[in-house]
């Protein structure tokens, strides 16, 4: 896999309407899989990375690495939103800070645009 530019950002996770519909239909439903395989970035962050809607991005945190499709969202620059789901869980903090809940917000991450290569 080859990469284009990268930025350091803050990862937040949460629910979306489509993710919620997907949960109701089943986590193996197309709606759920499609929604949880996408991330939202600000138009400014997408421009800095040279990305357009539907391009692939790799997001890495201290807990893991995942590849997603990106789409523009109403977010501040250098913030990435990932809908709750298995891909997001691979990126969230694995410490609970005594609460019993892992960290789902404010996670430092790196975003890199992925260049598709023919194999």
Short mmCIF file of N, CA and C in Angstrom, two decimals:
data_model
loop_
_atom_site.label_atom_id
_atom_site.label_comp_id
_atom_site.label_asym_id
_atom_site.label_seq_id
_atom_site.Cartn_x
_atom_site.Cartn_y
_atom_site.Cartn_z
N UNK A 1 0.85 -1.17 0.00
CA UNK A 1 0.00 0.00 0.00
C UNK A 1 0.90 1.23 0.00
N UNK A 2 0.57 2.20 -0.82
CA UNK A 2 1.31 3.45 -0.87
C UNK A 2 0.42 4.57 -0.31
N UNK A 3 1.08 5.60 0.19
CA UNK A 3 0.34 6.68 0.85
C UNK A 3 0.69 8.03 0.24
N UNK A 4 -0.28 8.94 0.34
CA UNK A 4 -0.01 10.33 0.01
C UNK A 4 0.19 11.07 1.32
N UNK A 5 -0.05 12.33 1.36
CA UNK A 5 0.19 13.15 2.56
C UNK A 5 -0.48 12.58 3.80
N UNK A 6 0.01 13.02 4.96
CA UNK A 6 -0.60 12.62 6.22
C UNK A 6 -0.79 13.83 7.11
N UNK A 7 -1.76 13.73 8.00
CA UNK A 7 -1.98 14.76 9.02
C UNK A 7 -2.21 14.07 10.35
N UNK A 8 -1.87 14.77 11.40
CA UNK A 8 -2.19 14.30 12.75
C UNK A 8 -3.49 14.97 13.16
N UNK A 9 -4.36 14.20 13.79
CA UNK A 9 -5.71 14.69 14.08
C UNK A 9 -6.21 14.09 15.39
N UNK A 10 -7.45 14.41 15.69
CA UNK A 10 -8.13 13.87 16.87
C UNK A 10 -9.31 13.03 16.38
N UNK A 11 -9.39 11.81 16.87
CA UNK A 11 -10.45 10.87 16.51
C UNK A 11 -11.58 10.95 17.52
N UNK A 12 -12.80 11.04 17.00
CA UNK A 12 -14.00 10.91 17.83
C UNK A 12 -14.88 9.84 17.19
N UNK A 13 -15.58 9.09 18.02
CA UNK A 13 -16.50 8.08 17.52
C UNK A 13 -17.89 8.40 18.04
N UNK A 14 -18.90 7.89 17.37
CA UNK A 14 -20.26 8.13 17.80
C UNK A 14 -21.27 7.45 16.90
N UNK A 15 -22.51 7.67 17.20
CA UNK A 15 -23.59 7.07 16.43
C UNK A 15 -23.96 7.96 15.24
N UNK A 16 -24.45 7.31 14.19
CA UNK A 16 -25.08 8.01 13.08
C UNK A 16 -26.45 7.37 12.88
N UNK A 17 -27.31 8.05 12.16
CA UNK A 17 -28.63 7.50 11.89
C UNK A 17 -28.51 6.18 11.14
N UNK A 18 -27.68 6.16 10.09
CA UNK A 18 -27.53 4.93 9.29
C UNK A 18 -26.88 3.81 10.11
N UNK A 19 -25.97 4.15 10.99
CA UNK A 19 -25.36 3.12 11.84
C UNK A 19 -26.43 2.53 12.76
N UNK A 20 -27.29 3.38 13.30
CA UNK A 20 -28.38 2.91 14.16
C UNK A 20 -29.37 2.03 13.40
N UNK A 21 -29.70 2.42 12.17
CA UNK A 21 -30.57 1.59 11.33
C UNK A 21 -29.91 0.24 11.08
N UNK A 22 -28.60 0.29 10.80
CA UNK A 22 -27.86 -0.94 10.56
C UNK A 22 -27.85 -1.87 11.75
N UNK A 23 -27.72 -1.30 12.95
CA UNK A 23 -27.76 -2.12 14.17
C UNK A 23 -29.12 -2.81 14.26
N UNK A 24 -30.20 -2.06 13.96
CA UNK A 24 -31.54 -2.64 14.03
C UNK A 24 -31.73 -3.74 12.99
N UNK A 25 -31.12 -3.57 11.80
CA UNK A 25 -31.24 -4.58 10.75
C UNK A 25 -30.31 -5.76 11.00
N UNK A 26 -29.27 -5.53 11.76
CA UNK A 26 -28.29 -6.58 12.05
C UNK A 26 -26.90 -6.12 11.65
N UNK A 27 -25.93 -6.45 12.48
CA UNK A 27 -24.57 -5.98 12.22
C UNK A 27 -23.94 -6.62 10.99
N UNK A 28 -24.60 -7.62 10.41
CA UNK A 28 -24.12 -8.18 9.15
C UNK A 28 -24.85 -7.59 7.95
N UNK A 29 -25.71 -6.57 8.20
CA UNK A 29 -26.45 -5.94 7.10
C UNK A 29 -25.54 -5.03 6.28
N UNK A 30 -25.92 -4.84 5.02
CA UNK A 30 -25.15 -3.95 4.14
C UNK A 30 -25.12 -2.53 4.68
N UNK A 31 -26.26 -2.05 5.21
CA UNK A 31 -26.32 -0.68 5.75
C UNK A 31 -25.29 -0.50 6.85
N UNK A 32 -25.23 -1.44 7.77
CA UNK A 32 -24.29 -1.34 8.89
C UNK A 32 -22.84 -1.39 8.41
N UNK A 33 -22.53 -2.36 7.55
CA UNK A 33 -21.15 -2.49 7.06
C UNK A 33 -20.71 -1.26 6.28
N UNK A 34 -21.60 -0.73 5.43
CA UNK A 34 -21.25 0.46 4.65
C UNK A 34 -21.01 1.66 5.56
N UNK A 35 -21.89 1.86 6.52
CA UNK A 35 -21.76 3.04 7.39
C UNK A 35 -20.53 2.97 8.27
N UNK A 36 -20.23 1.80 8.81
CA UNK A 36 -19.09 1.69 9.73
C UNK A 36 -17.75 1.57 9.00
N UNK A 37 -17.79 1.55 7.67
CA UNK A 37 -16.54 1.51 6.90
C UNK A 37 -16.17 2.88 6.34
N UNK A 38 -16.88 3.93 6.78
CA UNK A 38 -16.61 5.28 6.30
C UNK A 38 -16.27 6.21 7.46
N UNK A 39 -15.49 7.23 7.14
CA UNK A 39 -15.16 8.26 8.12
C UNK A 39 -15.53 9.62 7.56
N UNK A 40 -15.73 10.57 8.44
CA UNK A 40 -16.00 11.94 8.03
C UNK A 40 -14.81 12.82 8.40
N UNK A 41 -14.44 13.68 7.46
CA UNK A 41 -13.37 14.66 7.64
C UNK A 41 -13.89 16.01 7.19
N UNK A 42 -13.32 17.08 7.72
CA UNK A 42 -13.69 18.41 7.25
C UNK A 42 -13.22 18.59 5.81
N UNK A 43 -13.86 19.52 5.11
CA UNK A 43 -13.44 19.82 3.74
C UNK A 43 -11.99 20.30 3.73
N UNK A 44 -11.59 21.06 4.76
CA UNK A 44 -10.21 21.55 4.83
C UNK A 44 -9.20 20.43 5.00
N UNK A 45 -9.50 19.48 5.87
CA UNK A 45 -8.59 18.35 6.06
C UNK A 45 -8.53 17.50 4.80
N UNK A 46 -9.67 17.28 4.16
CA UNK A 46 -9.66 16.51 2.91
C UNK A 46 -8.82 17.22 1.85
N UNK A 47 -8.94 18.54 1.76
CA UNK A 47 -8.16 19.29 0.77
C UNK A 47 -6.66 19.19 1.07
N UNK A 48 -6.28 19.31 2.34
CA UNK A 48 -4.85 19.22 2.69
C UNK A 48 -4.28 17.85 2.34
N UNK A 49 -5.11 16.82 2.42
CA UNK A 49 -4.66 15.47 2.09
C UNK A 49 -4.84 15.14 0.60
N UNK A 50 -5.46 16.05 -0.14
CA UNK A 50 -5.70 15.80 -1.56
C UNK A 50 -6.76 14.73 -1.79
N UNK A 51 -7.74 14.66 -0.90
CA UNK A 51 -8.76 13.61 -0.96
C UNK A 51 -10.08 14.13 -1.51
N UNK A 52 -10.83 13.21 -2.09
CA UNK A 52 -12.20 13.51 -2.49
C UNK A 52 -13.12 12.44 -1.90
N UNK A 53 -14.40 12.72 -1.92
CA UNK A 53 -15.40 11.79 -1.38
C UNK A 53 -15.18 10.40 -1.98
N UNK A 54 -15.08 9.39 -1.12
CA UNK A 54 -14.92 8.02 -1.58
C UNK A 54 -13.49 7.52 -1.64
N UNK A 55 -12.51 8.42 -1.45
CA UNK A 55 -11.10 7.98 -1.42
C UNK A 55 -10.84 7.18 -0.15
N UNK A 56 -9.82 6.34 -0.20
CA UNK A 56 -9.46 5.54 0.97
C UNK A 56 -8.46 6.28 1.85
N UNK A 57 -8.64 6.13 3.16
CA UNK A 57 -7.71 6.70 4.14
C UNK A 57 -7.36 5.63 5.15
N UNK A 58 -6.14 5.71 5.64
CA UNK A 58 -5.71 4.85 6.74
C UNK A 58 -5.67 5.71 7.99
N UNK A 59 -6.30 5.23 9.04
CA UNK A 59 -6.28 5.92 10.32
C UNK A 59 -5.58 5.02 11.32
N UNK A 60 -4.60 5.59 12.01
CA UNK A 60 -3.87 4.81 13.01
C UNK A 60 -3.86 5.55 14.34
N UNK A 61 -3.98 4.77 15.40
CA UNK A 61 -3.88 5.28 16.77
C UNK A 61 -2.90 4.38 17.51
N UNK A 62 -2.68 4.66 18.77
CA UNK A 62 -1.83 3.79 19.57
C UNK A 62 -2.43 2.41 19.78
N UNK A 63 -3.70 2.23 19.43
CA UNK A 63 -4.38 0.94 19.62
C UNK A 63 -4.48 0.10 18.36
N UNK A 64 -4.42 0.73 17.18
CA UNK A 64 -4.58 -0.05 15.96
C UNK A 64 -4.59 0.80 14.71
N UNK A 65 -4.80 0.12 13.59
CA UNK A 65 -4.82 0.75 12.26
C UNK A 65 -6.02 0.19 11.50
N UNK A 66 -6.74 1.07 10.80
CA UNK A 66 -7.87 0.66 9.97
C UNK A 66 -7.89 1.50 8.70
N UNK A 67 -8.44 0.96 7.64
CA UNK A 67 -8.62 1.68 6.38
C UNK A 67 -10.11 1.88 6.16
N UNK A 68 -10.47 3.10 5.74
CA UNK A 68 -11.86 3.49 5.55
C UNK A 68 -12.00 4.24 4.23
N UNK A 69 -13.25 4.43 3.81
CA UNK A 69 -13.57 5.38 2.75
C UNK A 69 -13.89 6.70 3.45
N UNK A 70 -13.53 7.83 2.83
CA UNK A 70 -13.79 9.12 3.48
C UNK A 70 -14.93 9.85 2.80
N UNK A 71 -15.55 10.71 3.57
CA UNK A 71 -16.60 11.59 3.06
C UNK A 71 -16.50 12.90 3.83
N UNK A 72 -16.96 14.00 3.21
CA UNK A 72 -16.90 15.28 3.92
C UNK A 72 -17.97 15.33 5.02
N UNK A 73 -17.60 15.99 6.11
CA UNK A 73 -18.53 16.15 7.22
C UNK A 73 -18.38 17.54 7.81
N UNK A 74 -19.35 17.95 8.59
CA UNK A 74 -19.34 19.26 9.23
C UNK A 74 -18.54 19.16 10.53
N UNK A 75 -17.21 19.17 10.38
CA UNK A 75 -16.29 18.99 11.50
C UNK A 75 -15.22 20.06 11.46
N UNK A 76 -14.61 20.36 12.59
CA UNK A 76 -13.43 21.23 12.57
C UNK A 76 -12.29 20.53 11.83
N UNK A 77 -11.37 21.32 11.30
CA UNK A 77 -10.18 20.74 10.68
C UNK A 77 -9.45 19.87 11.70
N UNK A 78 -8.84 18.82 11.20
CA UNK A 78 -8.01 17.91 12.01
C UNK A 78 -8.79 17.14 13.07
N UNK A 79 -10.07 16.94 12.81
CA UNK A 79 -10.90 16.04 13.61
C UNK A 79 -11.47 15.01 12.64
N UNK A 80 -11.44 13.75 13.02
CA UNK A 80 -12.00 12.67 12.20
C UNK A 80 -13.09 11.98 13.00
N UNK A 81 -14.24 11.77 12.36
CA UNK A 81 -15.37 11.09 13.00
C UNK A 81 -15.51 9.70 12.40
N UNK A 82 -15.59 8.70 13.28
CA UNK A 82 -15.79 7.31 12.86
C UNK A 82 -17.05 6.78 13.55
N UNK A 83 -18.03 6.27 12.78
CA UNK A 83 -19.21 5.69 13.41
C UNK A 83 -18.85 4.47 14.25
N UNK A 84 -19.58 4.29 15.36
CA UNK A 84 -19.37 3.11 16.20
C UNK A 84 -19.45 1.84 15.36
N UNK A 85 -18.60 0.89 15.66
CA UNK A 85 -18.59 -0.40 14.98
C UNK A 85 -17.24 -1.06 15.19
N UNK A 86 -17.08 -2.26 14.65
CA UNK A 86 -15.84 -2.99 14.83
C UNK A 86 -14.61 -2.22 14.35
N UNK A 87 -14.64 -1.58 13.16
CA UNK A 87 -13.45 -0.82 12.76
C UNK A 87 -13.09 0.28 13.76
N UNK A 88 -14.10 0.99 14.27
CA UNK A 88 -13.84 2.03 15.27
C UNK A 88 -13.27 1.44 16.54
N UNK A 89 -13.78 0.28 16.94
CA UNK A 89 -13.30 -0.36 18.17
C UNK A 89 -11.82 -0.69 18.09
N UNK A 90 -11.33 -0.97 16.90
CA UNK A 90 -9.90 -1.28 16.75
C UNK A 90 -9.03 -0.05 16.97
N UNK A 91 -9.64 1.13 16.95
CA UNK A 91 -8.88 2.38 17.08
C UNK A 91 -9.04 3.04 18.44
N UNK A 92 -10.07 2.68 19.18
CA UNK A 92 -10.33 3.35 20.45
C UNK A 92 -9.33 2.94 21.52
N UNK A 93 -9.27 3.74 22.56
CA UNK A 93 -8.30 3.49 23.62
C UNK A 93 -8.62 2.20 24.35
N UNK A 94 -7.59 1.44 24.66
CA UNK A 94 -7.81 0.17 25.35
C UNK A 94 -7.64 0.30 26.86
N UNK A 95 -7.54 1.51 27.34
CA UNK A 95 -7.50 1.75 28.79
C UNK A 95 -8.84 2.35 29.21
N UNK A 96 -9.22 2.11 30.44
CA UNK A 96 -10.52 2.59 30.90
C UNK A 96 -10.43 3.71 31.93
N UNK A 97 -9.23 4.06 32.34
CA UNK A 97 -9.05 5.14 33.31
C UNK A 97 -9.93 4.95 34.54
N UNK A 98 -10.14 3.70 34.95
CA UNK A 98 -10.91 3.41 36.15
C UNK A 98 -12.41 3.44 35.98
N UNK A 99 -12.89 3.76 34.77
CA UNK A 99 -14.33 3.87 34.56
C UNK A 99 -14.96 2.58 34.07
N UNK A 100 -14.15 1.66 33.56
CA UNK A 100 -14.68 0.45 32.96
C UNK A 100 -15.09 0.62 31.51
N UNK A 101 -15.01 1.85 30.99
CA UNK A 101 -15.35 2.13 29.59
C UNK A 101 -14.10 2.59 28.86
N UNK A 102 -13.86 2.06 27.67
CA UNK A 102 -12.71 2.54 26.90
C UNK A 102 -12.96 3.97 26.41
N UNK A 103 -11.90 4.65 26.02
CA UNK A 103 -12.03 6.01 25.51
C UNK A 103 -12.52 6.01 24.07
N UNK A 104 -13.60 6.75 23.80
CA UNK A 104 -14.16 6.84 22.46
C UNK A 104 -14.00 8.22 21.83
N UNK A 105 -13.48 9.18 22.57
CA UNK A 105 -13.39 10.56 22.09
C UNK A 105 -12.01 11.12 22.39
N UNK A 106 -11.58 12.06 21.56
CA UNK A 106 -10.34 12.78 21.83
C UNK A 106 -9.08 11.93 21.69
N UNK A 107 -9.08 10.99 20.77
CA UNK A 107 -7.95 10.06 20.61
C UNK A 107 -6.99 10.61 19.55
N UNK A 108 -5.73 10.83 19.91
CA UNK A 108 -4.76 11.27 18.89
C UNK A 108 -4.63 10.20 17.80
N UNK A 109 -4.60 10.64 16.55
CA UNK A 109 -4.49 9.70 15.44
C UNK A 109 -3.71 10.32 14.29
N UNK A 110 -3.36 9.47 13.34
CA UNK A 110 -2.73 9.90 12.10
C UNK A 110 -3.64 9.46 10.96
N UNK A 111 -3.86 10.37 10.02
CA UNK A 111 -4.68 10.07 8.84
C UNK A 111 -3.76 10.14 7.62
N UNK A 112 -3.78 9.10 6.81
CA UNK A 112 -2.99 9.08 5.58
C UNK A 112 -3.89 8.68 4.42
N UNK A 113 -3.78 9.44 3.33
CA UNK A 113 -4.49 9.05 2.12
C UNK A 113 -3.82 7.83 1.51
N UNK A 114 -4.62 6.89 1.03
CA UNK A 114 -4.11 5.65 0.45
C UNK A 114 -4.17 5.75 -1.06
N UNK A 115 -3.06 5.41 -1.70
CA UNK A 115 -3.02 5.34 -3.16
C UNK A 115 -3.25 3.89 -3.54
N UNK A 116 -4.31 3.65 -4.30
CA UNK A 116 -4.56 2.29 -4.76
C UNK A 116 -3.51 1.90 -5.78
N UNK A 117 -2.97 0.71 -5.61
CA UNK A 117 -1.97 0.20 -6.53
C UNK A 117 -2.47 -1.07 -7.17
N UNK A 118 -2.16 -1.24 -8.44
CA UNK A 118 -2.47 -2.51 -9.10
C UNK A 118 -1.48 -3.55 -8.64
N UNK A 119 -1.96 -4.71 -8.31
CA UNK A 119 -1.07 -5.78 -7.85
C UNK A 119 -0.98 -6.84 -8.92
#
